[in-house]
Structure formats: C-alpha cells, structure tokens
Amino acid sequence: MAAKLRKGDKVVVLAGKDKGKQGTIASVDPKSGKALVDGVNMAIRHQRQTQNSQGGRTPKAMPIDLSNLAILDKNGKPTRVGFKIEGDKKVRIAKTTGDAIDA
C-alpha cells in the first residue's frame, strides 16, 4: 500500500502532549506505524561521559504514532491524504484543496 506520510513531509501533531506542534518527518517505520518528527515527542537521554564526548542530559526525539499526525496542505492547514491516478502515476492529493502533494 502507498504511504500517506513520507520522509520530508511537514506535519502537525493531532493528539498527545505535543498537540499542535509542527515539524518535518525525519524517518518513517511502516512496520510499527510510527514516525520520527524533528522537535516533537522529545525525551531526555542521560549520556555517560566518554573520552571523546561530553556526558549529560541530551534531548532525543522519540517515535510518534502515524495516526496522531496530519500533513499540512499549501495553506498550512491539517488535511487528510487521498490518491489519484494521473497518467500512469499514483499521486498523493490533499483532501481539503484537492492539490497534489509535492514530496
């Protein structure tokens, strides 16, 4: 099945502690249905000091479920994703505007 959300898409969080935050998808794991979004769902990772890196508390983005994300259309509003066949290609379209989503 074609992916509705892909790496590089601008998305907004619909539910959870980061509701309303926007970010770009860094990676998608279709098997678990989760995605890493820059600056969203941050957790503190306690890192031990080593010879070549400073220790301390570093923020790390954790995966968020794809069902809690919505892609942003060209107007900056959250939208659902549909598919349309144009010629011999299957193209993602925004349900709100009907425009093709450039990936």
PDB file of C-alpha atoms in Angstrom:
ATOM      1  CA  MET A   1       0.000   0.000   0.000  1.00  0.00           C
ATOM      2  CA  ALA A   2       1.268   3.501  -0.794  1.00  0.00           C
ATOM      3  CA  ALA A   3       2.460   5.594   2.139  1.00  0.00           C
ATOM      4  CA  LYS A   4       0.271   8.560   3.073  1.00  0.00           C
ATOM      5  CA  LEU A   5       3.054  10.185   5.138  1.00  0.00           C
ATOM      6  CA  ARG A   6       6.644  10.143   3.920  1.00  0.00           C
ATOM      7  CA  LYS A   7      10.053  11.400   4.989  1.00  0.00           C
ATOM      8  CA  GLY A   8      10.326  15.165   4.490  1.00  0.00           C
ATOM      9  CA  ASP A   9       6.593  15.925   4.851  1.00  0.00           C
ATOM     10  CA  LYS A  10       5.524  18.894   7.005  1.00  0.00           C
ATOM     11  CA  VAL A  11       3.101  17.570   9.638  1.00  0.00           C
ATOM     12  CA  VAL A  12       1.169  18.745  12.691  1.00  0.00           C
ATOM     13  CA  VAL A  13       0.522  16.659  15.830  1.00  0.00           C
ATOM     14  CA  LEU A  14      -3.189  15.985  16.453  1.00  0.00           C
ATOM     15  CA  ALA A  15      -3.068  14.331  19.894  1.00  0.00           C
ATOM     16  CA  GLY A  16      -0.819  13.897  22.912  1.00  0.00           C
ATOM     17  CA  LYS A  17       1.450  16.159  24.953  1.00  0.00           C
ATOM     18  CA  ASP A  18       2.772  17.897  21.816  1.00  0.00           C
ATOM     19  CA  LYS A  19      -0.665  18.609  20.294  1.00  0.00           C
ATOM     20  CA  GLY A  20      -0.487  21.488  17.809  1.00  0.00           C
ATOM     21  CA  LYS A  21       3.280  21.344  17.280  1.00  0.00           C
ATOM     22  CA  GLN A  22       4.592  21.262  13.726  1.00  0.00           C
ATOM     23  CA  GLY A  23       7.673  19.562  12.341  1.00  0.00           C
ATOM     24  CA  THR A  24       9.233  17.661   9.486  1.00  0.00           C
ATOM     25  CA  ILE A  25       9.280  13.872   9.339  1.00  0.00           C
ATOM     26  CA  ALA A  26      12.856  12.587   9.720  1.00  0.00           C
ATOM     27  CA  SER A  27      12.051   8.891   9.233  1.00  0.00           C
ATOM     28  CA  VAL A  28       9.062   6.547   8.985  1.00  0.00           C
ATOM     29  CA  ASP A  29       8.768   2.944  10.220  1.00  0.00           C
ATOM     30  CA  PRO A  30       5.778   1.460   8.356  1.00  0.00           C
ATOM     31  CA  LYS A  31       6.002  -1.884  10.169  1.00  0.00           C
ATOM     32  CA  SER A  32       5.327  -0.317  13.584  1.00  0.00           C
ATOM     33  CA  GLY A  33       3.268   2.582  12.171  1.00  0.00           C
ATOM     34  CA  LYS A  34       5.445   5.245  13.773  1.00  0.00           C
ATOM     35  CA  ALA A  35       7.475   8.228  12.598  1.00  0.00           C
ATOM     36  CA  LEU A  36      10.262  10.417  13.972  1.00  0.00           C
ATOM     37  CA  VAL A  37       9.374  14.112  13.761  1.00  0.00           C
ATOM     38  CA  ASP A  38      12.018  16.781  14.416  1.00  0.00           C
ATOM     39  CA  GLY A  39      11.356  18.630  17.693  1.00  0.00           C
ATOM     40  CA  VAL A  40       8.280  16.582  18.644  1.00  0.00           C
ATOM     41  CA  ASN A  41       7.870  13.974  21.410  1.00  0.00           C
ATOM     42  CA  MET A  42      11.250  14.811  22.951  1.00  0.00           C
ATOM     43  CA  ALA A  43      12.674  12.709  25.792  1.00  0.00           C
ATOM     44  CA  ILE A  44      15.759  13.264  27.931  1.00  0.00           C
ATOM     45  CA  ARG A  45      18.566  10.772  27.322  1.00  0.00           C
ATOM     46  CA  HIS A  46      21.133  10.516  30.128  1.00  0.00           C
ATOM     47  CA  GLN A  47      24.502  10.014  28.452  1.00  0.00           C
ATOM     48  CA  ARG A  48      27.635   8.809  30.230  1.00  0.00           C
ATOM     49  CA  GLN A  49      30.787  10.804  29.583  1.00  0.00           C
ATOM     50  CA  THR A  50      33.362   9.143  27.321  1.00  0.00           C
ATOM     51  CA  GLN A  51      36.834  10.126  26.133  1.00  0.00           C
ATOM     52  CA  ASN A  52      35.546  11.817  23.006  1.00  0.00           C
ATOM     53  CA  SER A  53      32.092  13.086  24.037  1.00  0.00           C
ATOM     54  CA  GLN A  54      30.726  15.152  26.886  1.00  0.00           C
ATOM     55  CA  GLY A  55      28.182  13.440  29.135  1.00  0.00           C
ATOM     56  CA  GLY A  56      24.936  14.899  30.452  1.00  0.00           C
ATOM     57  CA  ARG A  57      21.270  15.091  29.603  1.00  0.00           C
ATOM     58  CA  THR A  58      20.586  15.297  25.867  1.00  0.00           C
ATOM     59  CA  PRO A  59      17.140  15.677  24.282  1.00  0.00           C
ATOM     60  CA  LYS A  60      16.175  12.965  21.810  1.00  0.00           C
ATOM     61  CA  ALA A  61      13.125  12.720  19.512  1.00  0.00           C
ATOM     62  CA  MET A  62      11.065   9.598  20.132  1.00  0.00           C
ATOM     63  CA  PRO A  63       8.718   7.918  17.609  1.00  0.00           C
ATOM     64  CA  ILE A  64       5.116   9.105  17.435  1.00  0.00           C
ATOM     65  CA  ASP A  65       2.199   7.128  16.000  1.00  0.00           C
ATOM     66  CA  LEU A  66       1.215   7.954  12.415  1.00  0.00           C
ATOM     67  CA  SER A  67      -2.451   8.212  13.424  1.00  0.00           C
ATOM     68  CA  ASN A  68      -1.567  11.243  15.579  1.00  0.00           C
ATOM     69  CA  LEU A  69      -0.049  13.145  12.634  1.00  0.00           C
ATOM     70  CA  ALA A  70      -1.713  15.130   9.843  1.00  0.00           C
ATOM     71  CA  ILE A  71       0.041  16.528   6.786  1.00  0.00           C
ATOM     72  CA  LEU A  72      -0.109  20.270   6.149  1.00  0.00           C
ATOM     73  CA  ASP A  73      -1.512  21.490   2.843  1.00  0.00           C
ATOM     74  CA  LYS A  74      -0.221  24.535   0.928  1.00  0.00           C
ATOM     75  CA  ASN A  75      -2.375  26.841   3.111  1.00  0.00           C
ATOM     76  CA  GLY A  76      -0.795  25.463   6.301  1.00  0.00           C
ATOM     77  CA  LYS A  77      -3.935  23.615   7.431  1.00  0.00           C
ATOM     78  CA  PRO A  78      -4.012  19.949   8.517  1.00  0.00           C
ATOM     79  CA  THR A  79      -5.510  17.659   5.902  1.00  0.00           C
ATOM     80  CA  ARG A  80      -6.061  14.017   5.094  1.00  0.00           C
ATOM     81  CA  VAL A  81      -4.317  12.340   2.177  1.00  0.00           C
ATOM     82  CA  GLY A  82      -6.032  10.810  -0.832  1.00  0.00           C
ATOM     83  CA  PHE A  83      -4.715   9.242  -4.008  1.00  0.00           C
ATOM     84  CA  LYS A  84      -5.420   9.994  -7.663  1.00  0.00           C
ATOM     85  CA  ILE A  85      -4.134   8.348 -10.830  1.00  0.00           C
ATOM     86  CA  GLU A  86      -2.610  10.958 -13.154  1.00  0.00           C
ATOM     87  CA  GLY A  87      -1.439   9.382 -16.376  1.00  0.00           C
ATOM     88  CA  ASP A  88       0.368   6.247 -15.250  1.00  0.00           C
ATOM     89  CA  LYS A  89       1.412   7.586 -11.814  1.00  0.00           C
ATOM     90  CA  LYS A  90      -0.346   7.371  -8.463  1.00  0.00           C
ATOM     91  CA  VAL A  91      -0.220  10.841  -6.882  1.00  0.00           C
ATOM     92  CA  ARG A  92      -0.985  11.912  -3.293  1.00  0.00           C
ATOM     93  CA  ILE A  93      -3.568  14.702  -3.047  1.00  0.00           C
ATOM     94  CA  ALA A  94      -4.717  16.887  -0.151  1.00  0.00           C
ATOM     95  CA  LYS A  95      -8.383  16.272   0.665  1.00  0.00           C
ATOM     96  CA  THR A  96      -9.004  19.924   1.669  1.00  0.00           C
ATOM     97  CA  THR A  97      -7.711  21.579  -1.513  1.00  0.00           C
ATOM     98  CA  GLY A  98      -7.520  18.712  -3.997  1.00  0.00           C
ATOM     99  CA  ASP A  99      -3.963  19.732  -4.963  1.00  0.00           C
ATOM    100  CA  ALA A 100      -1.127  17.256  -5.452  1.00  0.00           C
ATOM    101  CA  ILE A 101       1.290  16.953  -2.534  1.00  0.00           C
ATOM    102  CA  ASP A 102       4.892  17.546  -3.599  1.00  0.00           C
ATOM    103  CA  ALA A 103       7.149  15.105  -1.801  1.00  0.00           C
TER     104      ALA A 103
END
